[in-house]
Amino acid sequence: MKNSSSVDVSFTELIKSLMQTDPAAAAACIKEYLEKKNNTPLNIAITGESGAGKSTFINYFREMTNNDEGAAPTGCTETTFESSPYPHPKYPNVVLWDLPGIGTTTFPADEYLKKMGFEKFDFFIIISDTRFRENDVKLAKAIQKMEKKFYFVRSKIDSDLQNEKRGKNNFNEEETLKKIREYCIQGLQKEGFESPQVFLISNFDLHLYDFPLLHETLDRELPEHKRRALLMAMPNINLEVINKKKESLQSLIKYYAAASAAGAAVPVPGLSIAVDSALIVQAVTTFVVSFGLDVKSLDKLADGTGVAATDLIKEILSPLAAVEITPTLILNFLGQLGSVVGLMAGEEVSRFIPVFGTFIAMGLSFAVTYKSLNHILDKLAEDAQRVFKRALGLNSSV
């Protein structure tokens, strides 16, 4: 089976060939490719006993609170008796499935998985708020037997730490976390798991404790084409995630630029600029949403951290964040970039050059879009880092 990088190389060669013979077909191929990249399905199964915090985990991963419209219902009793899908509000291709705790059903573990449709899930997260019990173990072994990935998550760590700290003068958070982790691991080892890995998390503060480690593990173990789907849907839990998002988005810029070059092959003055601005609008909108710099995401972040949205917006320097992205806004922005203005002017003039004019225009159009999007991406990534630091009360040296 070909890996993703070899497929990308083959696709790039195909586009180069089509650009010389059929630019319209090249543009259509690029559009299909970008849509496929941006819509890779990822199905995550969340299971565990009632009250373990499954629904809260689902909601906060989706950057929602338990009270938001469309949130997974929460409660101390089992609220789920069938698998319930919860698509990510910004990335509907990423779906978290709330599965009933196996202890609430009459099915053995393997039959339970078949009934839940285990084939469609990319991996399972088994959540417990204490130790992992008999039903969790049975389920994990059945998942293992069916050759699917699963991860043990110990939730409500924040509550445990608060309870442990109460009334103690010599409280040590690191030691307490170590004790909780070892307790869970030893219990799983007794059940036959040789080297179980347990991730300690707080559903309300995903940037703390082991959630970043869980993401690193998933990023390492998922197939390459699934990693991007997970990354884009991942909340900005640390600066590394923001940087990884930037790298992933940057890898697509050449395709937006190639689509722009294909549009420049049409010998109509002014049309290429319109095509370029439309493509840049599409790309920049993707950048802004991915970094959480749209107004809705900033409001959510403000609600979750207690930092006023106006204070978060003050950290944003780019004129393309926290606003509606339109062709007019893009053209005004590009008009302030001297080097890009020169390329755009050269592209229009080149159309009047006999024979080679179209190819020159295509090259210049590629350069305009490529250079513009890289510049914009750099600035938006810097904004996302500043907003993240401000939201968590970090200074610039952290």
mmCIF file of C-alpha atoms in Angstrom:
data_model
loop_
_atom_site.group_PDB
_atom_site.id
_atom_site.type_symbol
_atom_site.label_atom_id
_atom_site.label_comp_id
_atom_site.label_asym_id
_atom_site.label_seq_id
_atom_site.Cartn_x
_atom_site.Cartn_y
_atom_site.Cartn_z
ATOM 1 C CA MET A 1 0.000 0.000 0.000
ATOM 2 C CA LYS A 2 1.388 3.419 -0.951
ATOM 3 C CA ASN A 3 2.013 5.839 1.873
ATOM 4 C CA SER A 4 0.655 9.373 1.856
ATOM 5 C CA SER A 5 3.943 11.025 0.843
ATOM 6 C CA SER A 6 4.334 8.855 -2.270
ATOM 7 C CA VAL A 7 0.730 9.564 -3.229
ATOM 8 C CA ASP A 8 1.379 13.308 -2.850
ATOM 9 C CA VAL A 9 4.456 13.065 -5.109
ATOM 10 C CA SER A 10 2.459 11.204 -7.780
ATOM 11 C CA PHE A 11 -0.330 13.753 -7.537
ATOM 12 C CA THR A 12 2.109 16.642 -7.885
ATOM 13 C CA GLU A 13 3.544 15.094 -11.052
ATOM 14 C CA LEU A 14 0.036 14.647 -12.447
ATOM 15 C CA ILE A 15 -0.772 18.303 -11.805
ATOM 16 C CA LYS A 16 2.448 19.449 -13.493
ATOM 17 C CA SER A 17 1.529 17.426 -16.571
ATOM 18 C CA LEU A 18 -2.076 18.688 -16.668
ATOM 19 C CA MET A 19 -0.970 22.308 -16.241
ATOM 20 C CA GLN A 20 0.807 22.048 -19.590
ATOM 21 C CA THR A 21 -2.023 20.354 -21.454
ATOM 22 C CA ASP A 22 -5.348 20.962 -19.669
ATOM 23 C CA PRO A 23 -5.304 23.637 -16.915
ATOM 24 C CA ALA A 24 -9.058 23.277 -16.325
ATOM 25 C CA ALA A 25 -8.625 19.564 -15.555
ATOM 26 C CA ALA A 26 -5.702 20.421 -13.268
ATOM 27 C CA ALA A 27 -7.874 22.899 -11.342
ATOM 28 C CA ALA A 28 -10.622 20.278 -10.965
ATOM 29 C CA CYS A 29 -8.115 17.691 -9.678
ATOM 30 C CA ILE A 30 -6.703 20.153 -7.160
ATOM 31 C CA LYS A 31 -10.166 21.069 -5.883
ATOM 32 C CA GLU A 32 -11.036 17.394 -5.411
ATOM 33 C CA TYR A 33 -7.711 16.763 -3.673
ATOM 34 C CA LEU A 34 -8.169 19.648 -1.207
ATOM 35 C CA GLU A 35 -11.739 18.594 -0.432
ATOM 36 C CA LYS A 36 -10.553 15.059 0.277
ATOM 37 C CA LYS A 37 -7.726 16.314 2.491
ATOM 38 C CA ASN A 38 -10.094 18.544 4.442
ATOM 39 C CA ASN A 39 -12.827 15.936 4.838
ATOM 40 C CA THR A 40 -11.031 12.736 5.830
ATOM 41 C CA PRO A 41 -13.448 10.925 8.184
ATOM 42 C CA LEU A 42 -12.279 10.215 11.724
ATOM 43 C CA ASN A 43 -14.561 8.306 14.100
ATOM 44 C CA ILE A 44 -13.594 8.202 17.782
ATOM 45 C CA ALA A 45 -15.439 5.910 20.199
ATOM 46 C CA ILE A 46 -15.729 7.086 23.814
ATOM 47 C CA THR A 47 -16.835 4.508 26.351
ATOM 48 C CA GLY A 48 -16.703 3.763 30.069
ATOM 49 C CA GLU A 49 -19.036 3.296 33.006
ATOM 50 C CA SER A 50 -21.777 5.798 33.892
ATOM 51 C CA GLY A 51 -20.587 8.970 35.575
ATOM 52 C CA ALA A 52 -17.000 8.557 34.352
ATOM 53 C CA GLY A 53 -17.085 11.814 32.390
ATOM 54 C CA LYS A 54 -17.527 10.530 28.843
ATOM 55 C CA SER A 55 -19.974 13.216 27.752
ATOM 56 C CA THR A 56 -17.973 16.030 29.321
ATOM 57 C CA PHE A 57 -14.842 14.773 27.541
ATOM 58 C CA ILE A 58 -16.737 14.772 24.228
ATOM 59 C CA ASN A 59 -18.075 18.280 24.793
ATOM 60 C CA TYR A 60 -14.804 19.902 25.791
ATOM 61 C CA PHE A 61 -12.859 18.171 23.013
ATOM 62 C CA ARG A 62 -15.391 19.765 20.656
ATOM 63 C CA GLU A 63 -14.753 23.120 22.370
ATOM 64 C CA MET A 64 -18.254 23.138 23.829
ATOM 65 C CA THR A 65 -19.557 23.292 27.382
ATOM 66 C CA ASN A 66 -22.089 20.879 28.828
ATOM 67 C CA ASN A 67 -24.762 23.587 28.513
ATOM 68 C CA ASP A 68 -24.239 24.394 24.829
ATOM 69 C CA GLU A 69 -26.835 23.504 22.234
ATOM 70 C CA GLY A 70 -25.810 20.233 20.596
ATOM 71 C CA ALA A 71 -23.691 19.143 23.563
ATOM 72 C CA ALA A 72 -23.681 15.514 24.683
ATOM 73 C CA PRO A 73 -26.046 15.134 27.676
ATOM 74 C CA THR A 74 -24.298 14.691 31.008
ATOM 75 C CA GLY A 75 -25.383 13.267 34.334
ATOM 76 C CA CYS A 76 -24.458 10.981 37.187
ATOM 77 C CA THR A 77 -26.558 8.172 35.732
ATOM 78 C CA GLU A 78 -26.113 6.518 32.345
ATOM 79 C CA THR A 79 -27.641 8.868 29.775
ATOM 80 C CA THR A 80 -26.610 6.817 26.740
ATOM 81 C CA PHE A 81 -28.075 3.440 25.741
ATOM 82 C CA GLU A 82 -27.141 3.527 22.055
ATOM 83 C CA SER A 83 -24.081 4.869 20.284
ATOM 84 C CA SER A 84 -24.697 8.580 19.748
ATOM 85 C CA PRO A 85 -22.652 10.572 17.200
ATOM 86 C CA TYR A 86 -21.415 14.079 18.020
ATOM 87 C CA PRO A 87 -19.731 15.732 15.014
ATOM 88 C CA HIS A 88 -17.175 18.430 15.692
ATOM 89 C CA PRO A 89 -18.917 21.792 15.076
ATOM 90 C CA LYS A 90 -16.061 23.099 12.888
ATOM 91 C CA TYR A 91 -14.949 19.777 11.400
ATOM 92 C CA PRO A 92 -18.005 17.558 10.881
ATOM 93 C CA ASN A 93 -15.761 14.863 9.347
ATOM 94 C CA VAL A 94 -14.490 14.256 12.909
ATOM 95 C CA VAL A 95 -17.158 12.486 14.944
ATOM 96 C CA LEU A 96 -16.973 11.500 18.598
ATOM 97 C CA TRP A 97 -19.317 8.643 19.459
ATOM 98 C CA ASP A 98 -20.743 8.366 22.954
ATOM 99 C CA LEU A 99 -21.101 4.646 23.630
ATOM 100 C CA PRO A 100 -23.100 3.211 26.526
ATOM 101 C CA GLY A 101 -21.058 1.763 29.352
ATOM 102 C CA ILE A 102 -20.784 -1.958 28.751
ATOM 103 C CA GLY A 103 -22.031 -2.525 32.295
ATOM 104 C CA THR A 104 -25.416 -1.078 31.339
ATOM 105 C CA THR A 105 -26.007 -3.693 28.622
ATOM 106 C CA THR A 106 -26.706 -7.426 28.667
ATOM 107 C CA PHE A 107 -24.174 -8.145 25.911
ATOM 108 C CA PRO A 108 -20.770 -9.808 26.334
ATOM 109 C CA ALA A 109 -17.904 -7.514 25.304
ATOM 110 C CA ASP A 110 -17.430 -8.916 21.796
ATOM 111 C CA GLU A 111 -21.178 -8.815 21.017
ATOM 112 C CA TYR A 112 -21.350 -5.305 22.478
ATOM 113 C CA LEU A 113 -18.672 -4.124 20.039
ATOM 114 C CA LYS A 114 -20.435 -5.724 17.079
ATOM 115 C CA LYS A 115 -23.721 -4.112 18.065
ATOM 116 C CA MET A 116 -22.007 -0.722 18.382
ATOM 117 C CA GLY A 117 -20.484 -1.167 14.886
ATOM 118 C CA PHE A 118 -16.847 -1.345 15.958
ATOM 119 C CA GLU A 119 -15.658 -1.460 12.315
ATOM 120 C CA LYS A 120 -16.362 2.226 11.772
ATOM 121 C CA PHE A 121 -14.300 3.433 14.739
ATOM 122 C CA ASP A 122 -10.686 4.445 14.212
ATOM 123 C CA PHE A 123 -9.863 3.988 17.902
ATOM 124 C CA PHE A 124 -11.494 3.717 21.336
ATOM 125 C CA ILE A 125 -10.993 5.823 24.453
ATOM 126 C CA ILE A 126 -11.979 3.990 27.645
ATOM 127 C CA ILE A 127 -12.687 6.488 30.425
ATOM 128 C CA SER A 128 -12.820 5.869 34.171
ATOM 129 C CA ASP A 129 -12.973 8.323 37.069
ATOM 130 C CA THR A 130 -11.526 5.857 39.598
ATOM 131 C CA ARG A 131 -9.838 2.577 38.707
ATOM 132 C CA PHE A 132 -10.505 0.574 35.566
ATOM 133 C CA ARG A 133 -13.053 -2.088 36.466
ATOM 134 C CA GLU A 134 -13.896 -5.542 35.190
ATOM 135 C CA ASN A 135 -16.149 -4.269 32.395
ATOM 136 C CA ASP A 136 -13.470 -1.846 31.173
ATOM 137 C CA VAL A 137 -10.946 -4.668 31.059
ATOM 138 C CA LYS A 138 -13.303 -7.029 29.210
ATOM 139 C CA LEU A 139 -14.004 -4.333 26.664
ATOM 140 C CA ALA A 140 -10.305 -3.520 26.173
ATOM 141 C CA LYS A 141 -9.476 -7.184 25.591
ATOM 142 C CA ALA A 142 -12.317 -7.521 23.083
ATOM 143 C CA ILE A 143 -11.118 -4.394 21.239
ATOM 144 C CA GLN A 144 -7.591 -5.790 21.221
ATOM 145 C CA LYS A 145 -8.863 -9.082 19.830
ATOM 146 C CA MET A 146 -10.595 -7.209 17.001
ATOM 147 C CA GLU A 147 -7.291 -5.439 16.224
ATOM 148 C CA LYS A 148 -8.413 -1.930 17.054
ATOM 149 C CA LYS A 149 -6.494 0.666 19.055
ATOM 150 C CA PHE A 150 -7.706 1.659 22.536
ATOM 151 C CA TYR A 151 -6.476 4.088 25.190
ATOM 152 C CA PHE A 152 -7.140 4.184 28.936
ATOM 153 C CA VAL A 153 -8.052 7.658 30.189
ATOM 154 C CA ARG A 154 -8.391 8.446 33.881
ATOM 155 C CA SER A 155 -10.681 11.471 34.189
ATOM 156 C CA LYS A 156 -11.530 14.050 36.882
ATOM 157 C CA ILE A 157 -7.908 14.421 37.962
ATOM 158 C CA ASP A 158 -8.572 18.030 38.971
ATOM 159 C CA SER A 159 -11.162 16.869 41.523
ATOM 160 C CA ASP A 160 -8.775 14.236 42.894
ATOM 161 C CA LEU A 161 -6.034 16.796 43.375
ATOM 162 C CA GLN A 162 -8.386 19.225 45.106
ATOM 163 C CA ASN A 163 -9.605 16.505 47.459
ATOM 164 C CA GLU A 164 -6.060 15.343 48.203
ATOM 165 C CA LYS A 165 -4.856 18.885 48.824
ATOM 166 C CA ARG A 166 -7.647 19.760 51.247
ATOM 167 C CA GLY A 167 -6.307 20.016 54.790
ATOM 168 C CA LYS A 168 -2.732 19.004 53.903
ATOM 169 C CA ASN A 169 0.290 21.209 54.475
ATOM 170 C CA ASN A 170 2.746 18.979 52.630
ATOM 171 C CA PHE A 171 0.682 18.361 49.481
ATOM 172 C CA ASN A 172 2.782 17.408 46.448
ATOM 173 C CA GLU A 173 0.905 17.435 43.145
ATOM 174 C CA GLU A 174 3.536 15.482 41.233
ATOM 175 C CA GLU A 175 3.619 12.717 43.819
ATOM 176 C CA THR A 176 -0.187 12.541 43.894
ATOM 177 C CA LEU A 177 -0.373 12.194 40.110
ATOM 178 C CA LYS A 178 2.292 9.486 40.199
ATOM 179 C CA LYS A 179 0.334 7.600 42.860
ATOM 180 C CA ILE A 180 -2.927 7.752 40.840
ATOM 181 C CA ARG A 181 -1.180 6.627 37.666
ATOM 182 C CA GLU A 182 0.591 3.722 39.339
ATOM 183 C CA TYR A 183 -2.640 2.597 41.016
ATOM 184 C CA CYS A 184 -4.387 2.416 37.640
ATOM 185 C CA ILE A 185 -1.452 0.726 35.906
ATOM 186 C CA GLN A 186 -1.038 -1.908 38.618
ATOM 187 C CA GLY A 187 -4.731 -2.743 38.427
ATOM 188 C CA LEU A 188 -4.511 -3.237 34.660
ATOM 189 C CA GLN A 189 -1.338 -5.308 34.951
ATOM 190 C CA LYS A 190 -3.157 -7.671 37.307
ATOM 191 C CA GLU A 191 -5.725 -8.128 34.530
ATOM 192 C CA GLY A 192 -3.065 -9.226 32.040
ATOM 193 C CA PHE A 193 -2.012 -5.960 30.323
ATOM 194 C CA GLU A 194 1.787 -6.025 30.254
ATOM 195 C CA SER A 195 2.655 -2.328 29.791
ATOM 196 C CA PRO A 196 -0.598 -0.366 29.973
ATOM 197 C CA GLN A 197 -0.429 3.378 29.412
ATOM 198 C CA VAL A 198 -2.907 5.469 31.383
ATOM 199 C CA PHE A 199 -3.529 9.125 30.557
ATOM 200 C CA LEU A 200 -4.583 11.383 33.428
ATOM 201 C CA ILE A 201 -6.781 14.273 32.313
ATOM 202 C CA SER A 202 -9.106 17.008 33.469
ATOM 203 C CA ASN A 203 -12.037 17.333 31.075
ATOM 204 C CA PHE A 204 -12.303 21.048 31.836
ATOM 205 C CA ASP A 205 -8.607 21.828 31.307
ATOM 206 C CA LEU A 206 -7.394 19.758 28.396
ATOM 207 C CA HIS A 207 -4.066 21.593 28.254
ATOM 208 C CA LEU A 208 -3.111 20.186 31.667
ATOM 209 C CA TYR A 209 -1.788 16.801 32.835
ATOM 210 C CA ASP A 210 -1.613 14.013 30.203
ATOM 211 C CA PHE A 211 -3.947 15.202 27.456
ATOM 212 C CA PRO A 212 -1.048 16.622 25.368
ATOM 213 C CA LEU A 213 0.674 13.220 25.756
ATOM 214 C CA LEU A 214 -2.513 11.483 24.606
ATOM 215 C CA HIS A 215 -2.530 13.656 21.490
ATOM 216 C CA GLU A 216 1.140 12.892 20.815
ATOM 217 C CA THR A 217 0.411 9.172 21.135
ATOM 218 C CA LEU A 218 -2.570 9.318 18.789
ATOM 219 C CA ASP A 219 -0.584 11.411 16.323
ATOM 220 C CA ARG A 220 2.145 8.769 16.324
ATOM 221 C CA GLU A 221 -0.131 5.736 16.038
ATOM 222 C CA LEU A 222 -2.843 6.924 13.645
ATOM 223 C CA PRO A 223 -2.466 6.363 9.882
ATOM 224 C CA GLU A 224 -0.935 9.417 8.253
ATOM 225 C CA HIS A 225 -4.101 10.457 6.400
ATOM 226 C CA LYS A 226 -6.064 10.439 9.691
ATOM 227 C CA ARG A 227 -3.576 12.551 11.630
ATOM 228 C CA ARG A 228 -4.513 15.777 9.913
ATOM 229 C CA ALA A 229 -8.210 15.294 10.715
ATOM 230 C CA LEU A 230 -7.364 14.829 14.397
ATOM 231 C CA LEU A 231 -4.937 17.753 14.426
ATOM 232 C CA MET A 232 -7.338 20.243 12.871
ATOM 233 C CA ALA A 233 -10.124 19.286 15.321
ATOM 234 C CA MET A 234 -7.768 19.367 18.310
ATOM 235 C CA PRO A 235 -8.219 22.353 20.660
ATOM 236 C CA ASN A 236 -5.147 24.574 20.991
ATOM 237 C CA ILE A 237 -3.846 22.755 24.084
ATOM 238 C CA ASN A 238 -0.266 23.996 23.713
ATOM 239 C CA LEU A 239 2.038 25.902 21.384
ATOM 240 C CA GLU A 240 3.223 22.675 19.762
ATOM 241 C CA VAL A 241 -0.285 21.937 18.467
ATOM 242 C CA ILE A 242 -0.458 25.432 16.973
ATOM 243 C CA ASN A 243 2.892 24.873 15.249
ATOM 244 C CA LYS A 244 1.792 21.477 13.925
ATOM 245 C CA LYS A 245 -1.382 23.031 12.544
ATOM 246 C CA LYS A 246 0.742 25.637 10.812
ATOM 247 C CA GLU A 247 2.941 22.944 9.231
ATOM 248 C CA SER A 248 -0.090 20.988 8.050
ATOM 249 C CA LEU A 249 -1.754 24.056 6.541
ATOM 250 C CA GLN A 250 1.514 25.132 4.936
ATOM 251 C CA SER A 251 1.780 21.802 3.124
ATOM 252 C CA LEU A 252 -1.424 22.633 1.198
ATOM 253 C CA ILE A 253 -0.420 26.119 0.057
ATOM 254 C CA LYS A 254 1.319 24.834 -3.083
ATOM 255 C CA TYR A 255 -1.987 23.292 -4.211
ATOM 256 C CA TYR A 256 -3.901 26.541 -3.736
ATOM 257 C CA ALA A 257 -1.133 28.256 -5.705
ATOM 258 C CA ALA A 258 -1.317 25.645 -8.480
ATOM 259 C CA ALA A 259 -5.094 26.167 -8.723
ATOM 260 C CA SER A 260 -4.403 29.869 -9.020
ATOM 261 C CA ALA A 261 -1.931 29.215 -11.859
ATOM 262 C CA ALA A 262 -4.529 27.089 -13.644
ATOM 263 C CA GLY A 263 -6.974 29.998 -13.463
ATOM 264 C CA ALA A 264 -4.365 32.294 -14.977
ATOM 265 C CA ALA A 265 -4.332 30.114 -18.113
ATOM 266 C CA VAL A 266 -7.650 31.675 -19.166
ATOM 267 C CA PRO A 267 -6.701 34.708 -21.315
ATOM 268 C CA VAL A 268 -9.211 37.150 -19.801
ATOM 269 C CA PRO A 269 -7.759 40.330 -18.232
ATOM 270 C CA GLY A 270 -8.712 40.676 -14.554
ATOM 271 C CA LEU A 271 -10.103 37.154 -14.269
ATOM 272 C CA SER A 272 -6.976 35.717 -12.654
ATOM 273 C CA ILE A 273 -7.026 38.331 -9.893
ATOM 274 C CA ALA A 274 -10.637 37.402 -9.137
ATOM 275 C CA VAL A 275 -9.738 33.695 -9.079
ATOM 276 C CA ASP A 276 -6.704 34.373 -6.878
ATOM 277 C CA SER A 277 -8.704 36.388 -4.353
ATOM 278 C CA ALA A 278 -11.427 33.702 -4.185
ATOM 279 C CA LEU A 279 -8.834 30.983 -3.565
ATOM 280 C CA ILE A 280 -7.086 33.073 -0.934
ATOM 281 C CA VAL A 281 -10.421 33.743 0.790
ATOM 282 C CA GLN A 282 -11.025 29.993 0.948
ATOM 283 C CA ALA A 283 -7.541 29.252 2.281
ATOM 284 C CA VAL A 284 -7.451 32.106 4.801
ATOM 285 C CA THR A 285 -10.867 31.169 6.165
ATOM 286 C CA THR A 286 -9.496 27.664 6.741
ATOM 287 C CA PHE A 287 -6.427 29.117 8.492
ATOM 288 C CA VAL A 288 -8.463 31.371 10.770
ATOM 289 C CA VAL A 289 -10.881 28.631 11.832
ATOM 290 C CA SER A 290 -8.081 26.097 12.348
ATOM 291 C CA PHE A 291 -6.234 28.454 14.688
ATOM 292 C CA GLY A 292 -9.442 29.379 16.550
ATOM 293 C CA LEU A 293 -9.173 33.040 15.529
ATOM 294 C CA ASP A 294 -12.748 33.404 14.301
ATOM 295 C CA VAL A 295 -15.148 35.391 16.477
ATOM 296 C CA LYS A 296 -17.131 32.351 17.631
ATOM 297 C CA SER A 297 -14.010 30.472 18.736
ATOM 298 C CA LEU A 298 -12.621 33.519 20.532
ATOM 299 C CA ASP A 299 -15.918 33.960 22.410
ATOM 300 C CA LYS A 300 -15.795 30.288 23.428
ATOM 301 C CA LEU A 301 -12.208 30.668 24.612
ATOM 302 C CA ALA A 302 -13.153 33.750 26.599
ATOM 303 C CA ASP A 303 -16.023 31.903 28.297
ATOM 304 C CA GLY A 304 -13.799 28.945 29.136
ATOM 305 C CA THR A 305 -10.838 30.909 30.520
ATOM 306 C CA GLY A 306 -12.492 33.955 32.046
ATOM 307 C CA VAL A 307 -10.369 36.277 29.901
ATOM 308 C CA ALA A 308 -12.501 38.885 28.143
ATOM 309 C CA ALA A 309 -12.852 38.389 24.384
ATOM 310 C CA THR A 310 -11.801 42.021 23.887
ATOM 311 C CA ASP A 311 -8.521 41.269 25.676
ATOM 312 C CA LEU A 312 -7.921 38.237 23.472
ATOM 313 C CA ILE A 313 -8.624 40.269 20.339
ATOM 314 C CA LYS A 314 -6.055 42.862 21.473
ATOM 315 C CA GLU A 315 -3.395 40.164 21.002
ATOM 316 C CA ILE A 316 -4.308 39.822 17.318
ATOM 317 C CA LEU A 317 -2.216 41.894 14.913
ATOM 318 C CA SER A 318 -3.403 40.526 11.583
ATOM 319 C CA PRO A 319 -6.367 42.351 9.978
ATOM 320 C CA LEU A 320 -7.593 38.981 8.693
ATOM 321 C CA ALA A 321 -8.525 37.455 12.079
ATOM 322 C CA ALA A 322 -11.754 37.924 14.041
ATOM 323 C CA VAL A 323 -13.465 39.345 10.922
ATOM 324 C CA GLU A 324 -15.404 38.040 7.946
ATOM 325 C CA ILE A 325 -12.991 37.114 5.158
ATOM 326 C CA THR A 326 -14.158 38.613 1.842
ATOM 327 C CA PRO A 327 -12.514 39.134 -1.584
ATOM 328 C CA THR A 328 -12.507 42.899 -0.975
ATOM 329 C CA LEU A 329 -10.714 42.468 2.341
ATOM 330 C CA ILE A 330 -8.149 40.158 0.697
ATOM 331 C CA LEU A 331 -7.488 42.534 -2.210
ATOM 332 C CA ASN A 332 -7.071 45.469 0.202
ATOM 333 C CA PHE A 333 -4.644 43.416 2.271
ATOM 334 C CA LEU A 334 -2.636 42.280 -0.768
ATOM 335 C CA GLY A 335 -2.515 45.891 -1.945
ATOM 336 C CA GLN A 336 -0.388 46.664 1.112
ATOM 337 C CA LEU A 337 2.236 44.042 0.197
ATOM 338 C CA GLY A 338 4.559 45.768 -2.244
ATOM 339 C CA SER A 339 6.196 42.636 -3.651
ATOM 340 C CA VAL A 340 2.831 40.987 -4.259
ATOM 341 C CA VAL A 341 1.405 44.076 -5.992
ATOM 342 C CA GLY A 342 4.340 43.991 -8.403
ATOM 343 C CA LEU A 343 3.718 40.332 -9.224
ATOM 344 C CA MET A 344 0.000 40.958 -9.798
ATOM 345 C CA ALA A 345 0.750 43.844 -12.148
ATOM 346 C CA GLY A 346 3.332 41.754 -14.005
ATOM 347 C CA GLU A 347 0.819 38.952 -14.410
ATOM 348 C CA GLU A 348 -1.694 41.208 -16.168
ATOM 349 C CA VAL A 349 0.958 42.770 -18.437
ATOM 350 C CA SER A 350 2.360 39.361 -19.415
ATOM 351 C CA ARG A 351 -0.954 38.391 -21.019
ATOM 352 C CA PHE A 352 -0.149 40.675 -23.930
ATOM 353 C CA ILE A 353 3.116 38.863 -24.683
ATOM 354 C CA PRO A 354 2.648 36.586 -27.722
ATOM 355 C CA VAL A 355 3.054 32.793 -27.374
ATOM 356 C CA PHE A 356 4.701 32.677 -23.928
ATOM 357 C CA GLY A 357 2.505 35.276 -22.197
ATOM 358 C CA THR A 358 0.055 32.738 -20.758
ATOM 359 C CA PHE A 359 2.827 30.615 -19.229
ATOM 360 C CA ILE A 360 4.438 33.692 -17.699
ATOM 361 C CA ALA A 361 1.049 34.728 -16.273
ATOM 362 C CA MET A 362 0.572 31.259 -14.792
ATOM 363 C CA GLY A 363 3.960 31.407 -13.081
ATOM 364 C CA LEU A 364 3.314 34.859 -11.671
ATOM 365 C CA SER A 365 -0.157 33.848 -10.473
ATOM 366 C CA PHE A 366 1.360 30.861 -8.671
ATOM 367 C CA ALA A 367 3.906 33.181 -7.036
ATOM 368 C CA VAL A 368 1.248 35.698 -5.928
ATOM 369 C CA THR A 369 -0.892 33.079 -4.198
ATOM 370 C CA TYR A 370 2.026 31.109 -2.767
ATOM 371 C CA LYS A 371 3.781 34.148 -1.351
ATOM 372 C CA SER A 372 0.575 35.749 -0.035
ATOM 373 C CA LEU A 373 -0.668 32.621 1.740
ATOM 374 C CA ASN A 374 2.692 31.904 3.365
ATOM 375 C CA HIS A 375 2.853 35.484 4.650
ATOM 376 C CA ILE A 376 -0.714 35.328 5.971
ATOM 377 C CA LEU A 377 -0.204 31.919 7.581
ATOM 378 C CA ASP A 378 2.902 33.138 9.427
ATOM 379 C CA LYS A 379 1.035 36.128 10.858
ATOM 380 C CA LEU A 380 -2.043 34.138 11.871
ATOM 381 C CA ALA A 381 0.087 31.470 13.592
ATOM 382 C CA GLU A 382 1.819 34.205 15.580
ATOM 383 C CA ASP A 383 -1.590 35.623 16.527
ATOM 384 C CA ALA A 384 -2.781 32.180 17.642
ATOM 385 C CA GLN A 385 0.272 31.818 19.895
ATOM 386 C CA ARG A 386 -0.275 35.234 21.473
ATOM 387 C CA VAL A 387 -3.968 34.535 22.047
ATOM 388 C CA PHE A 388 -3.145 31.153 23.620
ATOM 389 C CA LYS A 389 -0.612 32.710 25.987
ATOM 390 C CA ARG A 390 -3.009 35.510 26.950
ATOM 391 C CA ALA A 391 -5.861 33.080 27.563
ATOM 392 C CA LEU A 392 -3.749 30.997 29.944
ATOM 393 C CA GLY A 393 -1.983 33.939 31.561
ATOM 394 C CA LEU A 394 1.415 32.972 30.172
ATOM 395 C CA ASN A 395 4.128 35.499 29.428
ATOM 396 C CA SER A 396 5.960 35.586 26.111
ATOM 397 C CA SER A 397 8.975 33.716 27.483
ATOM 398 C CA VAL A 398 6.981 30.558 28.358
#
